[in-house]
PDB file of C-alpha atoms in Angstrom:
ATOM      1  CA  MET F   1       0.000   0.000   0.000  1.00 56.00           C
ATOM      2  CA  MET F   2       1.402   3.402  -0.998  1.00 59.00           C
ATOM      3  CA  THR F   3       1.597   5.953   1.790  1.00 69.00           C
ATOM      4  CA  LYS F   4       0.290   9.475   1.378  1.00 74.00           C
ATOM      5  CA  PRO F   5       2.977  11.954   0.264  1.00 74.00           C
ATOM      6  CA  THR F   6       4.127  14.515   2.790  1.00 78.00           C
ATOM      7  CA  LEU F   7       6.363  17.555   2.864  1.00 79.00           C
ATOM      8  CA  THR F   8       7.222  17.242   6.540  1.00 78.00           C
ATOM      9  CA  GLU F   9       8.753  13.749   6.678  1.00 76.00           C
ATOM     10  CA  HIS F  10      11.979  12.644   5.018  1.00 70.00           C
ATOM     11  CA  ARG F  11      10.629   9.887   2.844  1.00 64.00           C
ATOM     12  CA  SER F  12       9.675   9.362  -0.764  1.00 60.00           C
ATOM     13  CA  PRO F  13       7.998  10.156  -3.076  1.00 57.00           C
ATOM     14  CA  TRP F  14      10.361  12.963  -3.981  1.00 64.00           C
ATOM     15  CA  VAL F  15       8.321  14.243  -6.908  1.00 70.00           C
ATOM     16  CA  VAL F  16       4.559  14.662  -6.726  1.00 74.00           C
ATOM     17  CA  PHE F  17       2.294  15.898  -9.511  1.00 72.00           C
ATOM     18  CA  THR F  18      -0.748  17.745  -8.199  1.00 77.00           C
ATOM     19  CA  SER F  19      -2.988  20.686  -9.014  1.00 78.00           C
ATOM     20  CA  PRO F  20      -3.100  24.134  -7.386  1.00 78.00           C
ATOM     21  CA  ALA F  21      -6.627  23.349  -6.183  1.00 83.00           C
ATOM     22  CA  ASP F  22      -5.425  20.311  -4.210  1.00 84.00           C
ATOM     23  CA  SER F  23      -6.090  20.981  -0.514  1.00 89.00           C
ATOM     24  CA  TRP F  24      -3.205  18.622   0.305  1.00 88.00           C
ATOM     25  CA  LEU F  25      -0.761  21.131  -1.201  1.00 89.00           C
ATOM     26  CA  THR F  26      -2.058  24.022   0.897  1.00 90.00           C
ATOM     27  CA  SER F  27      -1.980  22.080   4.162  1.00 92.00           C
ATOM     28  CA  GLU F  28       1.435  20.495   3.512  1.00 90.00           C
ATOM     29  CA  THR F  29       3.168  23.757   2.552  1.00 91.00           C
ATOM     30  CA  ALA F  30       1.686  25.440   5.625  1.00 93.00           C
ATOM     31  CA  ALA F  31       2.945  22.587   7.824  1.00 92.00           C
ATOM     32  CA  LEU F  32       6.405  22.789   6.256  1.00 89.00           C
ATOM     33  CA  VAL F  33       6.664  26.551   6.770  1.00 91.00           C
ATOM     34  CA  GLN F  34       5.425  26.176  10.355  1.00 93.00           C
ATOM     35  CA  ARG F  35       8.344  23.778  10.951  1.00 89.00           C
ATOM     36  CA  ASN F  36      10.766  26.440   9.613  1.00 87.00           C
ATOM     37  CA  GLY F  37      10.875  24.843   6.183  1.00 85.00           C
ATOM     38  CA  LEU F  38      11.243  26.774   2.968  1.00 85.00           C
ATOM     39  CA  VAL F  39       8.866  26.727   0.001  1.00 87.00           C
ATOM     40  CA  LEU F  40      10.243  28.002  -3.313  1.00 88.00           C
ATOM     41  CA  ARG F  41       7.905  28.553  -6.241  1.00 88.00           C
ATOM     42  CA  LEU F  42       9.226  28.227  -9.781  1.00 91.00           C
ATOM     43  CA  ASP F  43       7.242  29.152 -12.865  1.00 91.00           C
ATOM     44  CA  GLY F  44       6.885  26.253 -15.283  1.00 90.00           C
ATOM     45  CA  ARG F  45       6.065  28.707 -18.091  1.00 91.00           C
ATOM     46  CA  GLU F  46       9.738  29.743 -17.965  1.00 93.00           C
ATOM     47  CA  MET F  47      10.925  26.166 -18.482  1.00 94.00           C
ATOM     48  CA  ARG F  48      10.304  25.543 -22.188  1.00 94.00           C
ATOM     49  CA  ASP F  49      13.566  23.695 -22.859  1.00 96.00           C
ATOM     50  CA  PRO F  50      16.453  22.293 -20.814  1.00 97.00           C
ATOM     51  CA  ALA F  51      18.466  25.539 -20.987  1.00 97.00           C
ATOM     52  CA  SER F  52      15.590  27.510 -19.475  1.00 97.00           C
ATOM     53  CA  VAL F  53      15.125  24.839 -16.781  1.00 96.00           C
ATOM     54  CA  PHE F  54      18.774  25.280 -15.785  1.00 96.00           C
ATOM     55  CA  ARG F  55      18.495  29.102 -15.786  1.00 96.00           C
ATOM     56  CA  THR F  56      15.338  29.045 -13.687  1.00 95.00           C
ATOM     57  CA  PHE F  57      16.745  26.653 -11.086  1.00 93.00           C
ATOM     58  CA  ALA F  58      20.061  28.524 -10.956  1.00 94.00           C
ATOM     59  CA  ARG F  59      18.319  31.861 -10.390  1.00 93.00           C
ATOM     60  CA  GLU F  60      15.627  30.752  -7.954  1.00 90.00           C
ATOM     61  CA  LEU F  61      17.829  28.440  -5.880  1.00 88.00           C
ATOM     62  CA  SER F  62      20.836  30.797  -5.947  1.00 87.00           C
ATOM     63  CA  PHE F  63      23.214  28.213  -7.393  1.00 87.00           C
ATOM     64  CA  LEU F  64      26.863  29.157  -7.209  1.00 83.00           C
ATOM     65  CA  GLY F  65      28.475  30.807 -10.223  1.00 85.00           C
ATOM     66  CA  ASP F  66      30.191  27.609 -11.339  1.00 88.00           C
ATOM     67  CA  PHE F  67      26.865  25.829 -12.049  1.00 91.00           C
ATOM     68  CA  GLY F  68      27.410  23.963 -15.339  1.00 95.00           C
ATOM     69  CA  HIS F  69      23.899  24.415 -16.789  1.00 97.00           C
ATOM     70  CA  ASN F  70      23.398  20.733 -17.653  1.00 95.00           C
ATOM     71  CA  TRP F  71      21.502  17.799 -16.141  1.00 94.00           C
ATOM     72  CA  ASP F  72      24.501  16.429 -14.203  1.00 91.00           C
ATOM     73  CA  ALA F  73      25.197  19.862 -12.745  1.00 93.00           C
ATOM     74  CA  LEU F  74      21.537  20.190 -11.722  1.00 92.00           C
ATOM     75  CA  VAL F  75      21.748  16.854  -9.878  1.00 87.00           C
ATOM     76  CA  ASP F  76      24.925  17.988  -8.127  1.00 85.00           C
ATOM     77  CA  CYS F  77      23.541  21.398  -7.161  1.00 85.00           C
ATOM     78  CA  LEU F  78      20.285  19.962  -5.825  1.00 82.00           C
ATOM     79  CA  HIS F  79      22.187  17.383  -3.808  1.00 78.00           C
ATOM     80  CA  ASN F  80      24.676  19.931  -2.439  1.00 76.00           C
ATOM     81  CA  TRP F  81      22.321  22.892  -2.306  1.00 70.00           C
ATOM     82  CA  HIS F  82      23.820  26.008  -0.715  1.00 55.00           C
ATOM     83  CA  GLY F  83      20.981  28.449  -1.270  1.00 55.00           C
ATOM     84  CA  PRO F  84      18.656  30.044   1.269  1.00 54.00           C
ATOM     85  CA  GLY F  85      18.760  28.043   4.492  1.00 52.00           C
ATOM     86  CA  GLN F  86      22.137  26.545   3.560  1.00 54.00           C
ATOM     87  CA  GLY F  87      20.772  23.005   3.806  1.00 57.00           C
ATOM     88  CA  ASN F  88      19.575  23.540   7.380  1.00 68.00           C
ATOM     89  CA  GLN F  89      15.946  23.851   6.333  1.00 75.00           C
ATOM     90  CA  ASP F  90      13.656  21.387   4.668  1.00 79.00           C
ATOM     91  CA  LEU F  91      12.793  22.607   1.205  1.00 81.00           C
ATOM     92  CA  ALA F  92       9.866  22.095  -1.164  1.00 85.00           C
ATOM     93  CA  ILE F  93      10.233  23.300  -4.726  1.00 86.00           C
ATOM     94  CA  LEU F  94       6.856  23.947  -6.313  1.00 88.00           C
ATOM     95  CA  ILE F  95       6.733  24.248 -10.068  1.00 89.00           C
ATOM     96  CA  GLU F  96       3.620  26.229 -10.828  1.00 88.00           C
ATOM     97  CA  HIS F  97       2.002  26.416 -14.274  1.00 88.00           C
ATOM     98  CA  ALA F  98       3.653  23.124 -15.143  1.00 87.00           C
ATOM     99  CA  ASP F  99       1.137  22.012 -17.768  1.00 86.00           C
ATOM    100  CA  ASP F 100       3.545  22.707 -20.628  1.00 81.00           C
ATOM    101  CA  LEU F 101       6.227  20.655 -18.909  1.00 89.00           C
ATOM    102  CA  LEU F 102       3.901  17.669 -18.971  1.00 86.00           C
ATOM    103  CA  LYS F 103       4.085  17.764 -22.785  1.00 88.00           C
ATOM    104  CA  SER F 104       7.839  18.376 -23.052  1.00 93.00           C
ATOM    105  CA  ASP F 105      10.169  15.806 -24.548  1.00 94.00           C
ATOM    106  CA  PHE F 106      12.516  16.172 -21.564  1.00 95.00           C
ATOM    107  CA  LEU F 107       9.958  15.533 -18.781  1.00 92.00           C
ATOM    108  CA  GLY F 108      11.114  11.974 -18.088  1.00 90.00           C
ATOM    109  CA  LEU F 109      14.713  13.072 -17.778  1.00 91.00           C
ATOM    110  CA  PHE F 110      13.720  16.093 -15.680  1.00 92.00           C
ATOM    111  CA  VAL F 111      11.783  13.936 -13.196  1.00 87.00           C
ATOM    112  CA  SER F 112      14.601  11.367 -13.046  1.00 85.00           C
ATOM    113  CA  VAL F 113      17.046  14.194 -12.293  1.00 86.00           C
ATOM    114  CA  LEU F 114      14.839  15.612  -9.554  1.00 83.00           C
ATOM    115  CA  ALA F 115      14.341  12.355  -7.679  1.00 75.00           C
ATOM    116  CA  PRO F 116      17.973  11.258  -7.120  1.00 59.00           C
ATOM    117  CA  GLY F 117      19.298  14.820  -7.135  1.00 44.00           C
ATOM    118  CA  LEU F 118      17.396  15.796  -4.041  1.00 47.00           C
ATOM    119  CA  SER F 119      19.104  15.460  -0.718  1.00 43.00           C
ATOM    120  CA  ARG F 120      17.367  14.242   2.414  1.00 40.00           C
ATOM    121  CA  ASN F 121      16.113  17.744   3.149  1.00 40.00           C
ATOM    122  CA  CYS F 122      14.887  18.806  -0.285  1.00 45.00           C
ATOM    123  CA  TRP F 123      11.721  17.799  -2.124  1.00 44.00           C
ATOM    124  CA  SER F 124      10.241  18.903  -5.382  1.00 47.00           C
ATOM    125  CA  ARG F 125       6.554  19.202  -6.012  1.00 47.00           C
ATOM    126  CA  VAL F 126       5.307  19.816  -9.507  1.00 45.00           C
ATOM    127  CA  ARG F 127       1.849  21.347  -9.766  1.00 43.00           C
TER     128      ARG F 127
END
């Protein structure tokens, strides 16, 4: 039996697809923030191709200047994230307006990068 996803426990699933109207999302982000967690919102409309995915993540997560702007570098930066909270806060990354991503030819790769690239204190939620 699959357990219900959560933003406040360190367990999978690491990537969850949901809608903005999902009451689960509202309650889980509130619970995460209440526990001093951080919620970052990325705009999926900016992520039309891999290069724009890398730019968006680099900007919004404050990746260091040596970020390589490729899938391997994204895995590394998510795993060793040094942005706001410096890894001392749990993090949920919400990708809003993600409908276009669902049709992209790189979605499978993007999701596979997100899952192993996330450290024990970083989750990604696509909505």
